[in-house]
Amino acid sequence: MELPRVVEQTMKIMIVDDYKTMLRILRNLLKQLNFLNVEEATDGSMALEMLRKNTFGMVISDWSMEPMTGIQLLREVRSDDRLKHLPFIMITEGGKSENVFAAKEAGVSNYIVKPFNAEILKTKMFSVLGEF
């Protein structure tokens, strides 16, 4: 029997969204879960550059962004040997099941449908990372 991994809450998490309000909400939800080491990017290309320069424990990205979308970022992460095993949670708009299917095909670790709260975020993170 495999023991659950215990996640260090000091790990660095990348949050990606082109809306500052959503970044603030995500940061606050992560803070409620005692994850304080959070970096922000406002689009996929900015996130990719940061991911390639630093070490992160997880990515939480919105789907809808310009110029590089969350699904494009996911595909770039999965095709990069250094990043391909990085846990990646995608946030999608409610009712867009084709987005969930595309994200699964691209190798997403899990997904969250808007709107969501800290408990939903915790459940999704727990399913990807293990116990924290």
PDB file of C-alpha atoms in Angstrom:
ATOM      1  CA  MET A   1       0.000   0.000   0.000  1.00  0.00           C
ATOM      2  CA  GLU A   2       1.356   3.392  -0.988  1.00  0.00           C
ATOM      3  CA  LEU A   3       1.377   6.017   1.727  1.00  0.00           C
ATOM      4  CA  PRO A   4      -0.116   9.412   0.817  1.00  0.00           C
ATOM      5  CA  ARG A   5       2.400  12.088  -0.009  1.00  0.00           C
ATOM      6  CA  VAL A   6       2.453  14.969   2.411  1.00  0.00           C
ATOM      7  CA  VAL A   7       2.787  18.251   0.581  1.00  0.00           C
ATOM      8  CA  GLU A   8       4.970  21.038   1.873  1.00  0.00           C
ATOM      9  CA  GLN A   9       2.776  24.102   2.088  1.00  0.00           C
ATOM     10  CA  THR A  10       5.890  26.209   1.450  1.00  0.00           C
ATOM     11  CA  MET A  11       6.069  24.954  -2.154  1.00  0.00           C
ATOM     12  CA  LYS A  12       5.800  27.620  -4.825  1.00  0.00           C
ATOM     13  CA  ILE A  13       2.525  27.693  -6.763  1.00  0.00           C
ATOM     14  CA  MET A  14       2.053  29.488 -10.088  1.00  0.00           C
ATOM     15  CA  ILE A  15      -1.388  31.021 -10.618  1.00  0.00           C
ATOM     16  CA  VAL A  16      -2.255  32.242 -14.109  1.00  0.00           C
ATOM     17  CA  ASP A  17      -5.194  34.446 -15.069  1.00  0.00           C
ATOM     18  CA  ASP A  18      -5.585  37.613 -17.120  1.00  0.00           C
ATOM     19  CA  TYR A  19      -8.035  39.092 -14.596  1.00  0.00           C
ATOM     20  CA  LYS A  20      -6.344  40.698 -11.589  1.00  0.00           C
ATOM     21  CA  THR A  21      -9.496  40.092  -9.520  1.00  0.00           C
ATOM     22  CA  MET A  22      -9.319  36.346 -10.184  1.00  0.00           C
ATOM     23  CA  LEU A  23      -5.620  36.301  -9.275  1.00  0.00           C
ATOM     24  CA  ARG A  24      -6.482  38.010  -5.986  1.00  0.00           C
ATOM     25  CA  ILE A  25      -9.299  35.504  -5.315  1.00  0.00           C
ATOM     26  CA  LEU A  26      -7.006  32.550  -6.058  1.00  0.00           C
ATOM     27  CA  ARG A  27      -4.243  33.965  -3.867  1.00  0.00           C
ATOM     28  CA  ASN A  28      -6.736  34.441  -0.996  1.00  0.00           C
ATOM     29  CA  LEU A  29      -8.145  30.908  -1.392  1.00  0.00           C
ATOM     30  CA  LEU A  30      -4.619  29.473  -1.357  1.00  0.00           C
ATOM     31  CA  LYS A  31      -3.833  31.580   1.712  1.00  0.00           C
ATOM     32  CA  GLN A  32      -6.866  30.028   3.470  1.00  0.00           C
ATOM     33  CA  LEU A  33      -5.243  26.652   2.715  1.00  0.00           C
ATOM     34  CA  ASN A  34      -1.903  27.928   4.136  1.00  0.00           C
ATOM     35  CA  PHE A  35      -0.135  28.127   0.770  1.00  0.00           C
ATOM     36  CA  LEU A  36       1.637  31.480   0.908  1.00  0.00           C
ATOM     37  CA  ASN A  37       4.422  31.025  -1.671  1.00  0.00           C
ATOM     38  CA  VAL A  38       2.408  32.083  -4.744  1.00  0.00           C
ATOM     39  CA  GLU A  39       3.636  33.673  -7.974  1.00  0.00           C
ATOM     40  CA  GLU A  40       1.304  35.280 -10.528  1.00  0.00           C
ATOM     41  CA  ALA A  41       1.301  35.484 -14.317  1.00  0.00           C
ATOM     42  CA  THR A  42      -1.283  37.282 -16.431  1.00  0.00           C
ATOM     43  CA  ASP A  43      -1.071  35.014 -19.504  1.00  0.00           C
ATOM     44  CA  GLY A  44       0.336  31.692 -20.634  1.00  0.00           C
ATOM     45  CA  SER A  45       3.515  33.022 -22.240  1.00  0.00           C
ATOM     46  CA  MET A  46       4.457  34.983 -19.110  1.00  0.00           C
ATOM     47  CA  ALA A  47       3.779  31.886 -17.001  1.00  0.00           C
ATOM     48  CA  LEU A  48       5.847  29.653 -19.286  1.00  0.00           C
ATOM     49  CA  GLU A  49       8.815  32.007 -19.067  1.00  0.00           C
ATOM     50  CA  MET A  50       8.570  32.048 -15.248  1.00  0.00           C
ATOM     51  CA  LEU A  51       8.140  28.256 -15.078  1.00  0.00           C
ATOM     52  CA  ARG A  52      11.294  27.735 -17.129  1.00  0.00           C
ATOM     53  CA  LYS A  53      13.347  30.068 -14.897  1.00  0.00           C
ATOM     54  CA  ASN A  54      12.172  28.860 -11.455  1.00  0.00           C
ATOM     55  CA  THR A  55      11.009  25.733  -9.668  1.00  0.00           C
ATOM     56  CA  PHE A  56       7.304  25.423  -8.940  1.00  0.00           C
ATOM     57  CA  GLY A  57       5.304  22.695  -7.235  1.00  0.00           C
ATOM     58  CA  MET A  58       2.052  23.292  -9.104  1.00  0.00           C
ATOM     59  CA  VAL A  59       0.291  25.410 -11.737  1.00  0.00           C
ATOM     60  CA  ILE A  60      -3.300  26.629 -11.439  1.00  0.00           C
ATOM     61  CA  SER A  61      -4.315  28.294 -14.699  1.00  0.00           C
ATOM     62  CA  ASP A  62      -7.405  29.811 -16.231  1.00  0.00           C
ATOM     63  CA  TRP A  63      -8.402  28.494 -19.653  1.00  0.00           C
ATOM     64  CA  SER A  64      -9.444  31.781 -21.286  1.00  0.00           C
ATOM     65  CA  MET A  65      -6.519  34.183 -21.705  1.00  0.00           C
ATOM     66  CA  GLU A  66      -4.838  36.129 -24.462  1.00  0.00           C
ATOM     67  CA  PRO A  67      -2.402  35.892 -26.193  1.00  0.00           C
ATOM     68  CA  MET A  68      -1.541  32.370 -24.882  1.00  0.00           C
ATOM     69  CA  THR A  69      -4.490  30.410 -23.458  1.00  0.00           C
ATOM     70  CA  GLY A  70      -4.380  28.003 -20.543  1.00  0.00           C
ATOM     71  CA  ILE A  71      -4.679  24.982 -22.850  1.00  0.00           C
ATOM     72  CA  GLN A  72      -1.726  26.240 -24.919  1.00  0.00           C
ATOM     73  CA  LEU A  73       0.261  26.688 -21.694  1.00  0.00           C
ATOM     74  CA  LEU A  74      -0.663  23.155 -20.595  1.00  0.00           C
ATOM     75  CA  ARG A  75       0.505  21.723 -23.929  1.00  0.00           C
ATOM     76  CA  GLU A  76       3.802  23.649 -23.677  1.00  0.00           C
ATOM     77  CA  VAL A  77       4.350  22.426 -20.106  1.00  0.00           C
ATOM     78  CA  ARG A  78       3.620  18.806 -21.062  1.00  0.00           C
ATOM     79  CA  SER A  79       6.024  18.969 -24.028  1.00  0.00           C
ATOM     80  CA  ASP A  80       8.898  20.339 -21.894  1.00  0.00           C
ATOM     81  CA  ASP A  81      11.008  17.541 -20.362  1.00  0.00           C
ATOM     82  CA  ARG A  82      11.794  19.598 -17.255  1.00  0.00           C
ATOM     83  CA  LEU A  83       8.168  20.647 -16.649  1.00  0.00           C
ATOM     84  CA  LYS A  84       6.079  17.766 -17.996  1.00  0.00           C
ATOM     85  CA  HIS A  85       5.463  16.152 -14.586  1.00  0.00           C
ATOM     86  CA  LEU A  86       4.349  19.427 -12.953  1.00  0.00           C
ATOM     87  CA  PRO A  87       0.865  19.148 -11.397  1.00  0.00           C
ATOM     88  CA  PHE A  88      -1.458  21.366 -13.455  1.00  0.00           C
ATOM     89  CA  ILE A  89      -5.022  22.354 -12.537  1.00  0.00           C
ATOM     90  CA  MET A  90      -7.118  24.095 -15.195  1.00  0.00           C
ATOM     91  CA  ILE A  91      -9.950  26.473 -14.357  1.00  0.00           C
ATOM     92  CA  THR A  92     -12.787  26.487 -16.912  1.00  0.00           C
ATOM     93  CA  GLU A  93     -16.072  28.292 -17.335  1.00  0.00           C
ATOM     94  CA  GLY A  94     -19.155  26.365 -16.250  1.00  0.00           C
ATOM     95  CA  GLY A  95     -20.889  24.255 -18.869  1.00  0.00           C
ATOM     96  CA  LYS A  96     -17.971  23.928 -21.322  1.00  0.00           C
ATOM     97  CA  SER A  97     -17.504  20.166 -21.295  1.00  0.00           C
ATOM     98  CA  GLU A  98     -15.461  20.324 -24.523  1.00  0.00           C
ATOM     99  CA  ASN A  99     -12.845  22.327 -22.598  1.00  0.00           C
ATOM    100  CA  VAL A 100     -12.654  19.659 -19.905  1.00  0.00           C
ATOM    101  CA  PHE A 101     -12.253  16.956 -22.567  1.00  0.00           C
ATOM    102  CA  ALA A 102      -9.512  18.931 -24.377  1.00  0.00           C
ATOM    103  CA  ALA A 103      -7.699  19.592 -21.093  1.00  0.00           C
ATOM    104  CA  LYS A 104      -7.808  15.893 -20.186  1.00  0.00           C
ATOM    105  CA  GLU A 105      -6.441  14.979 -23.607  1.00  0.00           C
ATOM    106  CA  ALA A 106      -3.632  17.512 -23.163  1.00  0.00           C
ATOM    107  CA  GLY A 107      -2.643  15.929 -19.845  1.00  0.00           C
ATOM    108  CA  VAL A 108      -4.239  18.154 -17.201  1.00  0.00           C
ATOM    109  CA  SER A 109      -3.895  16.836 -13.639  1.00  0.00           C
ATOM    110  CA  ASN A 110      -7.358  18.072 -12.643  1.00  0.00           C
ATOM    111  CA  TYR A 111      -9.793  20.867 -13.439  1.00  0.00           C
ATOM    112  CA  ILE A 112     -12.089  23.249 -11.599  1.00  0.00           C
ATOM    113  CA  VAL A 113     -15.297  24.687 -13.011  1.00  0.00           C
ATOM    114  CA  LYS A 114     -16.175  28.285 -12.064  1.00  0.00           C
ATOM    115  CA  PRO A 115     -17.546  29.357  -9.678  1.00  0.00           C
ATOM    116  CA  PHE A 116     -15.651  27.567  -6.890  1.00  0.00           C
ATOM    117  CA  ASN A 117     -14.611  28.044  -3.272  1.00  0.00           C
ATOM    118  CA  ALA A 118     -11.705  27.102  -0.984  1.00  0.00           C
ATOM    119  CA  GLU A 119     -13.191  23.670  -0.231  1.00  0.00           C
ATOM    120  CA  ILE A 120     -13.441  22.778  -3.935  1.00  0.00           C
ATOM    121  CA  LEU A 121      -9.908  24.060  -4.535  1.00  0.00           C
ATOM    122  CA  LYS A 122      -8.631  22.014  -1.577  1.00  0.00           C
ATOM    123  CA  THR A 123     -10.362  18.859  -2.861  1.00  0.00           C
ATOM    124  CA  LYS A 124      -8.888  19.268  -6.346  1.00  0.00           C
ATOM    125  CA  MET A 125      -5.414  20.053  -4.989  1.00  0.00           C
ATOM    126  CA  PHE A 126      -5.609  17.088  -2.598  1.00  0.00           C
ATOM    127  CA  SER A 127      -6.502  14.751  -5.483  1.00  0.00           C
ATOM    128  CA  VAL A 128      -3.428  15.941  -7.401  1.00  0.00           C
ATOM    129  CA  LEU A 129      -0.863  16.498  -4.658  1.00  0.00           C
ATOM    130  CA  GLY A 130      -1.845  14.261  -1.773  1.00  0.00           C
ATOM    131  CA  GLU A 131      -2.309  15.256   1.839  1.00  0.00           C
ATOM    132  CA  PHE A 132      -1.498  18.757   3.121  1.00  0.00           C
TER     133      PHE A 132
END
